[in-house]
Amino acid sequence: MLEVRALTKRFGGFVALNGVDLHVGAGERLGLIGPNGSGKTTMINCISGALYNDEGSINFEGRDITRLAPHLRTRLGVARSFQIPRPFRSMTVLENLRVPLEYAAWNRAEHRHITDEAMAVLESIGLQHCAHQNSAGLTQVDMRKLELARALAAKPRLLVSDEAMAGLSSAEVDEIIEILLALNKRGVAVIMIEHIMRAVMRFSQRIIVLDAGEKIAEGTPDEIVRNPDVERAYLGE
Amino acid sequence: MFHDKADVVFWGALAAVLLAGFAFTQVVANEYYYTAVYAILQAMMMAVAWNILGGFTGYVNFGSAGFFAVGAYTSIALGKTFGADFPLPLMIIAAGLVGGLIGLGLGYLTLRLKGVYFSIATLAMAIVFETLMTNWSFVGGARGAYILTPETHLWFNSYIEMLFMVMLLLTLGSVAVSRALVRSRLGRGLAAIRDDELAAECAGVPTLKLKLISATVMGAMMGVAGAPYPYFVTFVDPASAFSLFVAVNAIAMPMIGGTAHWIGPVIGALLVGSAQQVITVTVSSALNVLFVGIMLVLFISLAPQGIVGLARKYWGRKP
Amino acid sequence: MDLFVNAIVAGILLGAFYASVSVGLSITFGQLDIVNIAHPAFIVVGSYIAWILNSSFGLDPVLGGIIVAPLFFVAGVLIYRIYYAAFERTGQESLSGLAFFFGVMFIIEVVLILVYGVDYRLVTADYLGKNIDLGFVGLPLRLVVPFVVASLMTGGVWLYLSRTFTGRAILAVAQDRLALQLMGADPVRVKQLAFGLAIATTAIAGSLLIIIGPVEPSLGRAYIGRAFAIVVLGGMGSIPGMVIAALLIGVLESFVSSFAGPSWAPAVAFGALLLTLAVRPSGLFGRA
């Protein structure tokens, strides 16, 4: 459903992504890993539209979205969560979810029952107890969940989760994985960017490895684990 | 219109104020009071307008005087072209259109950039228009224009009383619009933009479109606020119309009252405006101007959430 | 032809002065991302101090500016500390920071009006009113002296920023706080220093302003557009770019003044600013 071809992005003289291909099938679970600075977040930014790529193309469900504005991509069904949570600080948790429901998912949502739909999303992710709390005062874990909840509220068909689990405890990591698996069961494709290997291994059907802006490996979790290039990229020569 | 109890209270209050204003005109004859309250209402409308782009959307307009003056000069230009009997309501509409167009144009040029550039551009716009008006002799140029008070004042005792009611109506209308806006889906989108523009964009909010709408509404409202001004002062020159004082008040009143809530600019205008009237009468009008500046800096540094913010903190509602 | 050449020359002389006006803003806005809209107001204060020293003690304005510069430096440091405590530390820079300096600018202007009134003030010095005549071109000394001092000051600041450790720290602090800290320099102190330096330049620029012509409290406002236009047009963070932009604007204004009339001059810089923002916001030489 998502076809990224020969994506290239430069920042001045620095090449962040160099001709990377990536594709995700409908309902698939793709893991995207690589050492720091390999271009994972840049790739996500280009897919979501926060950045525009210099070369290459991005197609979503047959449609060329390469130059489409970010808010239009979200409306089409591509949602992302941010690595560092960016809640709408003047709003409560519930109000935070109204925004994607009223905008990204406007055509797919029940206009008169937005609040109910928002509560439903909160329940699915376990945040209903702080629905009316201001979003700026949440714990780290809850902030991460809110990030995901906001992406879920956009009713996406493809969700990109950008390091949602960094710094969380083992139990919390499992919580998030369960949420994403449940989402995937409902037919939503997920790209997971993570450094926590056991999460990626457990979650992904297929993994792509980036290093210094290039794709160095692609395959099932088992294949990737045994791949010497991947080992070299992470551990050095 | 009447979704809940709060709506009933709001519209009831509005109607009450309007009636009170009308009663005022039947009872009070001293012109001073009308000029004083008109000035406060005008400042309130400017503050409410400013807050739509400033407090609700997060983009600071330094050139409020520009929009205001353009509204005033639209009135003057229409008066000179079609005669002094050109109906005020039409002038108001025209001023609103012109103000809105300028807001849209300026927004289109600069709202795609960082907020800072927009702010500087608003200052630039104000000076460019001031220069244009200074060089346009049709509306008086640098020497200014004298405006004759029209004959008709409907069922009121004097022209200033009618003007006062017009301004009261316009101001109440602007407050109603501002409140409706912030409670609407559009308003929630604007709040998202203010809180985090990138996150808003990725949540599906068409940020550029909403910012342009916000700027257009602000520009139109400010133009409308300026439309009756020539009739209020009877002499308009670029220096007074484009005065920095108007611009500072437009920023200071919402910031002092509280930018996040629609009632903030109203409170700010009432408090600061009244204080200014008192200072002008008791001390001097120049000191007045200093007063606003100092209050602005103090509030920004110490209480950036304004009076509404302070009230929320002390009465324990959500921050 | 005569008029043409004179316009260019006047434009260049004025442009150099504009560079001295803008170099401080280039530091605060271009490097530190602090929108000090009150910058020109400080320049006007500098002019008034130069006037006071000149009319009371007969001190040459340039000398007066140089003497007062250290005081302005201290004032700059203090103001930055307030700004930092109130805004930068809490991350509220954008909206409130802008409005803060707007308020400061306003207060300065109003205090000047209250204390000195709205009359124009000027300085007296030997060289005012004299010209250097080179054939058909007349160089008024009231423009030449500022040209020389401005060039020296701008050049001095540029050398300081590019050659000394602290100067380079200032250039670096905008780009990489962490690296700076790792090198043992405290970012807050560096910014403090930079802001102080920027305000110090306004003392000298102010003394030049009052040499060029009479000054009154609201004169600063006309320079807001010029200063920001020059910094943005030149490219944020590029002092050489800023100088070129300053010369360009100086010449452009001079032409408009000569051929369309001086009442159009204020619109030139602001118009240039709007154009730059609309077409190429990174300016001529700026980092994108």
mmCIF file of N, CA and C in Angstrom, chain C residues 100-212:
data_model
loop_
_atom_site.group_PDB
_atom_site.id
_atom_site.type_symbol
_atom_site.label_atom_id
_atom_site.label_comp_id
_atom_site.label_asym_id
_atom_site.label_seq_id
_atom_site.Cartn_x
_atom_site.Cartn_y
_atom_site.Cartn_z
ATOM 1 N N PHE C 100 7.473 41.479 24.653
ATOM 2 C CA PHE C 100 8.330 42.095 25.664
ATOM 3 C C PHE C 100 9.148 43.225 25.074
ATOM 4 N N PHE C 101 9.836 42.949 23.975
ATOM 5 C CA PHE C 101 10.687 43.986 23.395
ATOM 6 C C PHE C 101 9.862 45.098 22.776
ATOM 7 N N PHE C 102 8.691 44.746 22.287
ATOM 8 C CA PHE C 102 7.793 45.768 21.772
ATOM 9 C C PHE C 102 7.445 46.741 22.890
ATOM 10 N N GLY C 103 7.135 46.159 24.071
ATOM 11 C CA GLY C 103 6.834 46.995 25.229
ATOM 12 C C GLY C 103 8.034 47.859 25.621
ATOM 13 N N VAL C 104 9.214 47.255 25.617
ATOM 14 C CA VAL C 104 10.434 48.003 25.980
ATOM 15 C C VAL C 104 10.628 49.177 25.030
ATOM 16 N N MET C 105 10.464 48.904 23.727
ATOM 17 C CA MET C 105 10.631 49.948 22.719
ATOM 18 C C MET C 105 9.666 51.099 22.996
ATOM 19 N N PHE C 106 8.447 50.710 23.294
ATOM 20 C CA PHE C 106 7.417 51.690 23.532
ATOM 21 C C PHE C 106 7.752 52.542 24.747
ATOM 22 N N ILE C 107 8.170 51.878 25.812
ATOM 23 C CA ILE C 107 8.502 52.601 27.041
ATOM 24 C C ILE C 107 9.633 53.588 26.789
ATOM 25 N N ILE C 108 10.663 53.138 26.076
ATOM 26 C CA ILE C 108 11.792 54.034 25.786
ATOM 27 C C ILE C 108 11.304 55.276 25.066
ATOM 28 N N GLU C 109 10.490 55.062 24.029
ATOM 29 C CA GLU C 109 10.046 56.200 23.242
ATOM 30 C C GLU C 109 9.231 57.169 24.095
ATOM 31 N N VAL C 110 8.349 56.620 24.885
ATOM 32 C CA VAL C 110 7.481 57.481 25.674
ATOM 33 C C VAL C 110 8.256 58.232 26.743
ATOM 34 N N VAL C 111 9.208 57.560 27.380
ATOM 35 C CA VAL C 111 10.013 58.250 28.401
ATOM 36 C C VAL C 111 10.788 59.399 27.768
ATOM 37 N N LEU C 112 11.342 59.164 26.585
ATOM 38 C CA LEU C 112 12.069 60.240 25.904
ATOM 39 C C LEU C 112 11.150 61.421 25.629
ATOM 40 N N ILE C 113 9.916 61.103 25.191
ATOM 41 C CA ILE C 113 8.972 62.183 24.917
ATOM 42 C C ILE C 113 8.649 62.939 26.204
ATOM 43 N N LEU C 114 8.413 62.191 27.264
ATOM 44 C CA LEU C 114 8.058 62.834 28.522
ATOM 45 C C LEU C 114 9.183 63.717 29.043
ATOM 46 N N VAL C 115 10.423 63.235 28.919
ATOM 47 C CA VAL C 115 11.542 63.980 29.495
ATOM 48 C C VAL C 115 12.029 65.097 28.580
ATOM 49 N N TYR C 116 12.119 64.790 27.277
ATOM 50 C CA TYR C 116 12.719 65.781 26.374
ATOM 51 C C TYR C 116 11.741 66.389 25.385
ATOM 52 N N GLY C 117 10.508 65.931 25.370
ATOM 53 C CA GLY C 117 9.561 66.502 24.428
ATOM 54 C C GLY C 117 9.800 66.010 23.017
ATOM 55 N N VAL C 118 8.969 66.469 22.091
ATOM 56 C CA VAL C 118 9.040 65.967 20.730
ATOM 57 C C VAL C 118 9.898 66.824 19.807
ATOM 58 N N ASP C 119 10.571 67.835 20.384
ATOM 59 C CA ASP C 119 11.398 68.672 19.510
ATOM 60 C C ASP C 119 12.592 67.911 18.959
ATOM 61 N N TYR C 120 13.019 68.343 17.787
ATOM 62 C CA TYR C 120 14.228 67.762 17.211
ATOM 63 C C TYR C 120 15.456 68.248 17.967
ATOM 64 N N ARG C 121 16.397 67.351 18.172
ATOM 65 C CA ARG C 121 17.655 67.735 18.836
ATOM 66 C C ARG C 121 18.804 67.545 17.862
ATOM 67 N N LEU C 122 19.772 68.451 17.904
ATOM 68 C CA LEU C 122 20.951 68.216 17.070
ATOM 69 C C LEU C 122 22.237 68.561 17.811
ATOM 70 N N VAL C 123 23.319 68.082 17.229
ATOM 71 C CA VAL C 123 24.627 68.345 17.821
ATOM 72 C C VAL C 123 25.357 69.382 17.000
ATOM 73 N N THR C 124 26.343 70.012 17.632
ATOM 74 C CA THR C 124 27.201 70.948 16.893
ATOM 75 C C THR C 124 28.629 70.435 16.936
ATOM 76 N N ALA C 125 29.253 70.482 15.782
ATOM 77 C CA ALA C 125 30.668 70.078 15.707
ATOM 78 C C ALA C 125 31.280 70.798 14.523
ATOM 79 N N ASP C 126 32.613 70.887 14.547
ATOM 80 C CA ASP C 126 33.309 71.650 13.503
ATOM 81 C C ASP C 126 32.979 71.167 12.112
ATOM 82 N N TYR C 127 32.935 69.861 11.962
ATOM 83 C CA TYR C 127 32.892 69.337 10.609
ATOM 84 C C TYR C 127 31.491 69.320 10.007
ATOM 85 N N LEU C 128 30.480 69.589 10.838
ATOM 86 C CA LEU C 128 29.134 69.591 10.260
ATOM 87 C C LEU C 128 28.966 70.801 9.362
ATOM 88 N N GLY C 129 28.316 70.592 8.237
ATOM 89 C CA GLY C 129 28.080 71.712 7.335
ATOM 90 C C GLY C 129 29.198 71.886 6.333
ATOM 91 N N LYS C 130 30.284 71.140 6.518
ATOM 92 C CA LYS C 130 31.352 71.252 5.527
ATOM 93 C C LYS C 130 31.274 70.096 4.549
ATOM 94 N N ASN C 131 31.816 70.295 3.387
ATOM 95 C CA ASN C 131 31.832 69.262 2.358
ATOM 96 C C ASN C 131 33.235 68.978 1.890
ATOM 97 N N ILE C 132 33.446 67.771 1.376
ATOM 98 C CA ILE C 132 34.654 67.502 0.592
ATOM 99 C C ILE C 132 34.207 67.518 -0.855
ATOM 100 N N ASP C 133 34.792 68.386 -1.659
ATOM 101 C CA ASP C 133 34.342 68.457 -3.042
ATOM 102 C C ASP C 133 35.294 67.731 -3.960
ATOM 103 N N LEU C 134 34.766 66.705 -4.629
ATOM 104 C CA LEU C 134 35.574 65.994 -5.625
ATOM 105 C C LEU C 134 34.926 66.223 -6.974
ATOM 106 N N GLY C 135 35.289 67.263 -7.626
ATOM 107 C CA GLY C 135 34.690 67.525 -8.942
ATOM 108 C C GLY C 135 33.211 67.788 -8.791
ATOM 109 N N PHE C 136 32.402 67.004 -9.473
ATOM 110 C CA PHE C 136 30.963 67.263 -9.440
ATOM 111 C C PHE C 136 30.282 66.533 -8.289
ATOM 112 N N VAL C 137 31.069 65.828 -7.518
ATOM 113 C CA VAL C 137 30.467 65.113 -6.399
ATOM 114 C C VAL C 137 30.811 65.818 -5.101
ATOM 115 N N GLY C 138 29.800 66.136 -4.333
ATOM 116 C CA GLY C 138 30.056 66.745 -3.028
ATOM 117 C C GLY C 138 29.846 65.720 -1.940
ATOM 118 N N LEU C 139 30.843 65.577 -1.063
ATOM 119 C CA LEU C 139 30.697 64.618 0.031
ATOM 120 C C LEU C 139 30.500 65.373 1.332
ATOM 121 N N PRO C 140 29.268 65.404 1.824
ATOM 122 C CA PRO C 140 29.046 66.139 3.069
ATOM 123 C C PRO C 140 29.733 65.417 4.221
ATOM 124 N N LEU C 141 30.471 66.167 5.023
ATOM 125 C CA LEU C 141 31.202 65.536 6.122
ATOM 126 C C LEU C 141 30.267 64.895 7.130
ATOM 127 N N ARG C 142 29.047 65.420 7.196
ATOM 128 C CA ARG C 142 28.117 64.805 8.160
ATOM 129 C C ARG C 142 27.735 63.392 7.738
ATOM 130 N N LEU C 143 28.051 63.038 6.501
ATOM 131 C CA LEU C 143 27.870 61.661 6.077
ATOM 132 C C LEU C 143 29.202 60.910 6.065
ATOM 133 N N VAL C 144 30.277 61.647 5.794
ATOM 134 C CA VAL C 144 31.569 60.974 5.678
ATOM 135 C C VAL C 144 32.059 60.476 7.029
ATOM 136 N N VAL C 145 31.930 61.321 8.034
ATOM 137 C CA VAL C 145 32.393 60.909 9.373
ATOM 138 C C VAL C 145 31.661 59.646 9.839
ATOM 139 N N PRO C 146 30.319 59.622 9.780
ATOM 140 C CA PRO C 146 29.638 58.375 10.127
ATOM 141 C C PRO C 146 30.087 57.206 9.263
ATOM 142 N N PHE C 147 30.337 57.467 7.964
ATOM 143 C CA PHE C 147 30.785 56.398 7.079
ATOM 144 C C PHE C 147 32.060 55.766 7.629
ATOM 145 N N VAL C 148 33.003 56.605 7.997
ATOM 146 C CA VAL C 148 34.289 56.100 8.485
ATOM 147 C C VAL C 148 34.112 55.357 9.803
ATOM 148 N N VAL C 149 33.440 56.003 10.753
ATOM 149 C CA VAL C 149 33.276 55.374 12.078
ATOM 150 C C VAL C 149 32.479 54.085 11.963
ATOM 151 N N ALA C 150 31.394 54.129 11.161
ATOM 152 C CA ALA C 150 30.554 52.934 11.001
ATOM 153 C C ALA C 150 31.358 51.790 10.410
ATOM 154 N N SER C 151 32.145 52.095 9.383
ATOM 155 C CA SER C 151 32.931 51.050 8.756
ATOM 156 C C SER C 151 33.899 50.453 9.758
ATOM 157 N N LEU C 152 34.552 51.320 10.539
ATOM 158 C CA LEU C 152 35.501 50.826 11.531
ATOM 159 C C LEU C 152 34.791 49.932 12.553
ATOM 160 N N MET C 153 33.649 50.405 13.022
ATOM 161 C CA MET C 153 32.939 49.634 14.051
ATOM 162 C C MET C 153 32.454 48.305 13.501
ATOM 163 N N THR C 154 31.820 48.333 12.342
ATOM 164 C CA THR C 154 31.316 47.095 11.759
ATOM 165 C C THR C 154 32.461 46.136 11.479
ATOM 166 N N GLY C 155 33.523 46.681 10.912
ATOM 167 C CA GLY C 155 34.688 45.842 10.639
ATOM 168 C C GLY C 155 35.254 45.247 11.925
ATOM 169 N N GLY C 156 35.312 46.095 12.969
ATOM 170 C CA GLY C 156 35.826 45.628 14.247
ATOM 171 C C GLY C 156 34.993 44.493 14.823
ATOM 172 N N VAL C 157 33.691 44.664 14.773
ATOM 173 C CA VAL C 157 32.805 43.620 15.287
ATOM 174 C C VAL C 157 32.976 42.332 14.496
ATOM 175 N N TRP C 158 33.055 42.464 13.192
ATOM 176 C CA TRP C 158 33.207 41.291 12.344
ATOM 177 C C TRP C 158 34.505 40.546 12.664
ATOM 178 N N LEU C 159 35.591 41.311 12.825
ATOM 179 C CA LEU C 159 36.863 40.694 13.175
ATOM 180 C C LEU C 159 36.758 39.978 14.517
ATOM 181 N N TYR C 160 36.142 40.656 15.465
ATOM 182 C CA TYR C 160 35.988 40.070 16.790
ATOM 183 C C TYR C 160 35.218 38.746 16.726
ATOM 184 N N LEU C 161 34.136 38.762 15.954
ATOM 185 C CA LEU C 161 33.310 37.564 15.897
ATOM 186 C C LEU C 161 33.999 36.417 15.175
ATOM 187 N N SER C 162 34.822 36.751 14.179
ATOM 188 C CA SER C 162 35.391 35.666 13.405
ATOM 189 C C SER C 162 36.775 35.230 13.873
ATOM 190 N N ARG C 163 37.471 36.082 14.652
ATOM 191 C CA ARG C 163 38.835 35.700 15.009
ATOM 192 C C ARG C 163 39.046 35.327 16.470
ATOM 193 N N THR C 164 38.260 35.907 17.374
ATOM 194 C CA THR C 164 38.548 35.604 18.778
ATOM 195 C C THR C 164 37.733 34.406 19.245
ATOM 196 N N PHE C 165 38.188 33.797 20.320
ATOM 197 C CA PHE C 165 37.494 32.621 20.855
ATOM 198 C C PHE C 165 36.072 32.970 21.259
ATOM 199 N N THR C 166 35.942 34.042 22.071
ATOM 200 C CA THR C 166 34.602 34.402 22.533
ATOM 201 C C THR C 166 33.721 34.792 21.358
ATOM 202 N N GLY C 167 34.335 35.480 20.393
ATOM 203 C CA GLY C 167 33.547 35.879 19.227
ATOM 204 C C GLY C 167 33.009 34.667 18.489
ATOM 205 N N ARG C 168 33.867 33.700 18.302
ATOM 206 C CA ARG C 168 33.432 32.503 17.591
ATOM 207 C C ARG C 168 32.438 31.712 18.432
ATOM 208 N N ALA C 169 32.597 31.805 19.740
ATOM 209 C CA ALA C 169 31.629 31.144 20.624
ATOM 210 C C ALA C 169 30.239 31.721 20.382
ATOM 211 N N ILE C 170 30.197 33.029 20.163
ATOM 212 C CA ILE C 170 28.913 33.673 19.884
ATOM 213 C C ILE C 170 28.317 33.118 18.596
ATOM 214 N N LEU C 171 29.159 32.992 17.569
ATOM 215 C CA LEU C 171 28.657 32.455 16.311
ATOM 216 C C LEU C 171 28.200 31.009 16.492
ATOM 217 N N ALA C 172 28.861 30.318 17.408
ATOM 218 C CA ALA C 172 28.547 28.904 17.585
ATOM 219 C C ALA C 172 27.316 28.660 18.435
ATOM 220 N N VAL C 173 27.050 29.570 19.361
ATOM 221 C CA VAL C 173 26.018 29.273 20.362
ATOM 222 C C VAL C 173 24.647 29.072 19.718
ATOM 223 N N ALA C 174 24.428 29.758 18.606
ATOM 224 C CA ALA C 174 23.141 29.582 17.949
ATOM 225 C C ALA C 174 23.039 28.205 17.338
ATOM 226 N N GLN C 175 24.155 27.710 16.878
ATOM 227 C CA GLN C 175 24.102 26.486 16.099
ATOM 228 C C GLN C 175 24.228 25.238 16.947
ATOM 229 N N ASP C 176 25.001 25.290 17.998
ATOM 230 C CA ASP C 176 25.211 24.053 18.746
ATOM 231 C C ASP C 176 25.547 24.327 20.196
ATOM 232 N N ARG C 177 24.507 24.474 20.980
ATOM 233 C CA ARG C 177 24.684 24.742 22.408
ATOM 234 C C ARG C 177 25.533 23.676 23.082
ATOM 235 N N LEU C 178 25.228 22.429 22.781
ATOM 236 C CA LEU C 178 25.858 21.322 23.491
ATOM 237 C C LEU C 178 27.356 21.306 23.250
ATOM 238 N N ALA C 179 27.716 21.460 21.992
ATOM 239 C CA ALA C 179 29.143 21.447 21.672
ATOM 240 C C ALA C 179 29.848 22.573 22.416
ATOM 241 N N LEU C 180 29.158 23.690 22.498
ATOM 242 C CA LEU C 180 29.737 24.832 23.183
ATOM 243 C C LEU C 180 29.991 24.511 24.650
ATOM 244 N N GLN C 181 28.983 23.861 25.259
ATOM 245 C CA GLN C 181 29.145 23.512 26.668
ATOM 246 C C GLN C 181 30.293 22.546 26.852
ATOM 247 N N LEU C 182 30.391 21.599 25.912
ATOM 248 C CA LEU C 182 31.474 20.628 26.023
ATOM 249 C C LEU C 182 32.837 21.287 25.892
ATOM 250 N N MET C 183 32.849 22.448 25.202
ATOM 251 C CA MET C 183 34.120 23.150 25.058
ATOM 252 C C MET C 183 34.416 24.036 26.252
ATOM 253 N N GLY C 184 33.534 24.014 27.238
ATOM 254 C CA GLY C 184 33.821 24.758 28.451
ATOM 255 C C GLY C 184 33.263 26.167 28.471
ATOM 256 N N ALA C 185 32.460 26.507 27.496
ATOM 257 C CA ALA C 185 31.872 27.847 27.508
ATOM 258 C C ALA C 185 30.411 27.750 27.923
ATOM 259 N N ASP C 186 29.980 28.605 28.807
ATOM 260 C CA ASP C 186 28.603 28.569 29.279
ATOM 261 C C ASP C 186 27.729 29.330 28.285
ATOM 262 N N PRO C 187 26.771 28.645 27.661
ATOM 263 C CA PRO C 187 25.971 29.301 26.615
ATOM 264 C C PRO C 187 25.282 30.565 27.101
ATOM 265 N N VAL C 188 24.824 30.532 28.341
ATOM 266 C CA VAL C 188 24.102 31.709 28.823
ATOM 267 C C VAL C 188 25.041 32.897 28.909
ATOM 268 N N ARG C 189 26.263 32.668 29.404
ATOM 269 C CA ARG C 189 27.215 33.784 29.489
ATOM 270 C C ARG C 189 27.587 34.294 28.107
ATOM 271 N N VAL C 190 27.699 33.352 27.182
ATOM 272 C CA VAL C 190 28.063 33.773 25.827
ATOM 273 C C VAL C 190 26.963 34.650 25.236
ATOM 274 N N LYS C 191 25.722 34.206 25.434
ATOM 275 C CA LYS C 191 24.608 34.995 24.889
ATOM 276 C C LYS C 191 24.532 36.363 25.551
ATOM 277 N N GLN C 192 24.799 36.354 26.855
ATOM 278 C CA GLN C 192 24.810 37.605 27.614
ATOM 279 C C GLN C 192 25.814 38.562 27.004
ATOM 280 N N LEU C 193 26.999 38.043 26.754
ATOM 281 C CA LEU C 193 28.069 38.835 26.177
ATOM 282 C C LEU C 193 27.645 39.378 24.814
ATOM 283 N N ALA C 194 27.049 38.497 24.025
ATOM 284 C CA ALA C 194 26.649 38.894 22.681
ATOM 285 C C ALA C 194 25.616 40.002 22.726
ATOM 286 N N PHE C 195 24.643 39.842 23.607
ATOM 287 C CA PHE C 195 23.590 40.853 23.698
ATOM 288 C C PHE C 195 24.174 42.169 24.165
ATOM 289 N N GLY C 196 25.065 42.095 25.147
ATOM 290 C CA GLY C 196 25.717 43.302 25.638
ATOM 291 C C GLY C 196 26.466 43.996 24.517
ATOM 292 N N LEU C 197 27.199 43.205 23.734
ATOM 293 C CA LEU C 197 27.937 43.766 22.611
ATOM 294 C C LEU C 197 26.989 44.463 21.638
ATOM 295 N N ALA C 198 25.885 43.792 21.351
ATOM 296 C CA ALA C 198 24.927 44.364 20.405
ATOM 297 C C ALA C 198 24.413 45.711 20.891
ATOM 298 N N ILE C 199 24.086 45.808 22.176
ATOM 299 C CA ILE C 199 23.568 47.072 22.693
ATOM 300 C C ILE C 199 24.678 48.113 22.754
ATOM 301 N N ALA C 200 25.904 47.650 22.997
ATOM 302 C CA ALA C 200 27.018 48.608 23.004
ATOM 303 C C ALA C 200 27.140 49.284 21.636
ATOM 304 N N THR C 201 26.922 48.501 20.569
ATOM 305 C CA THR C 201 27.023 49.114 19.237
ATOM 306 C C THR C 201 25.974 50.200 19.044
ATOM 307 N N THR C 202 24.846 50.087 19.749
ATOM 308 C CA THR C 202 23.819 51.101 19.550
ATOM 309 C C THR C 202 24.260 52.448 20.099
ATOM 310 N N ALA C 203 25.134 52.448 21.094
ATOM 311 C CA ALA C 203 25.613 53.726 21.623
ATOM 312 C C ALA C 203 26.342 54.491 20.528
ATOM 313 N N ILE C 204 27.222 53.781 19.837
ATOM 314 C CA ILE C 204 28.000 54.444 18.780
ATOM 315 C C ILE C 204 27.110 54.773 17.590
ATOM 316 N N ALA C 205 26.254 53.814 17.206
ATOM 317 C CA ALA C 205 25.356 54.077 16.083
ATOM 318 C C ALA C 205 24.489 55.289 16.373
ATOM 319 N N GLY C 206 24.089 55.432 17.640
ATOM 320 C CA GLY C 206 23.270 56.575 18.021
ATOM 321 C C GLY C 206 24.006 57.887 17.843
ATOM 322 N N SER C 207 25.276 57.886 18.213
ATOM 323 C CA SER C 207 26.031 59.123 18.058
ATOM 324 C C SER C 207 26.174 59.481 16.584
ATOM 325 N N LEU C 208 26.281 58.466 15.734
ATOM 326 C CA LEU C 208 26.381 58.723 14.298
ATOM 327 C C LEU C 208 25.048 59.237 13.751
ATOM 328 N N LEU C 209 23.972 58.680 14.302
ATOM 329 C CA LEU C 209 22.649 59.077 13.823
ATOM 330 C C LEU C 209 22.435 60.567 13.992
ATOM 331 N N ILE C 210 22.854 61.087 15.140
ATOM 332 C CA ILE C 210 22.578 62.495 15.405
ATOM 333 C C ILE C 210 23.562 63.402 14.672
ATOM 334 N N ILE C 211 24.635 62.816 14.172
ATOM 335 C CA ILE C 211 25.518 63.604 13.323
ATOM 336 C C ILE C 211 24.876 63.773 11.952
ATOM 337 N N ILE C 212 24.268 62.704 11.479
ATOM 338 C CA ILE C 212 23.669 62.730 10.151
ATOM 339 C C ILE C 212 22.504 63.695 10.097
#
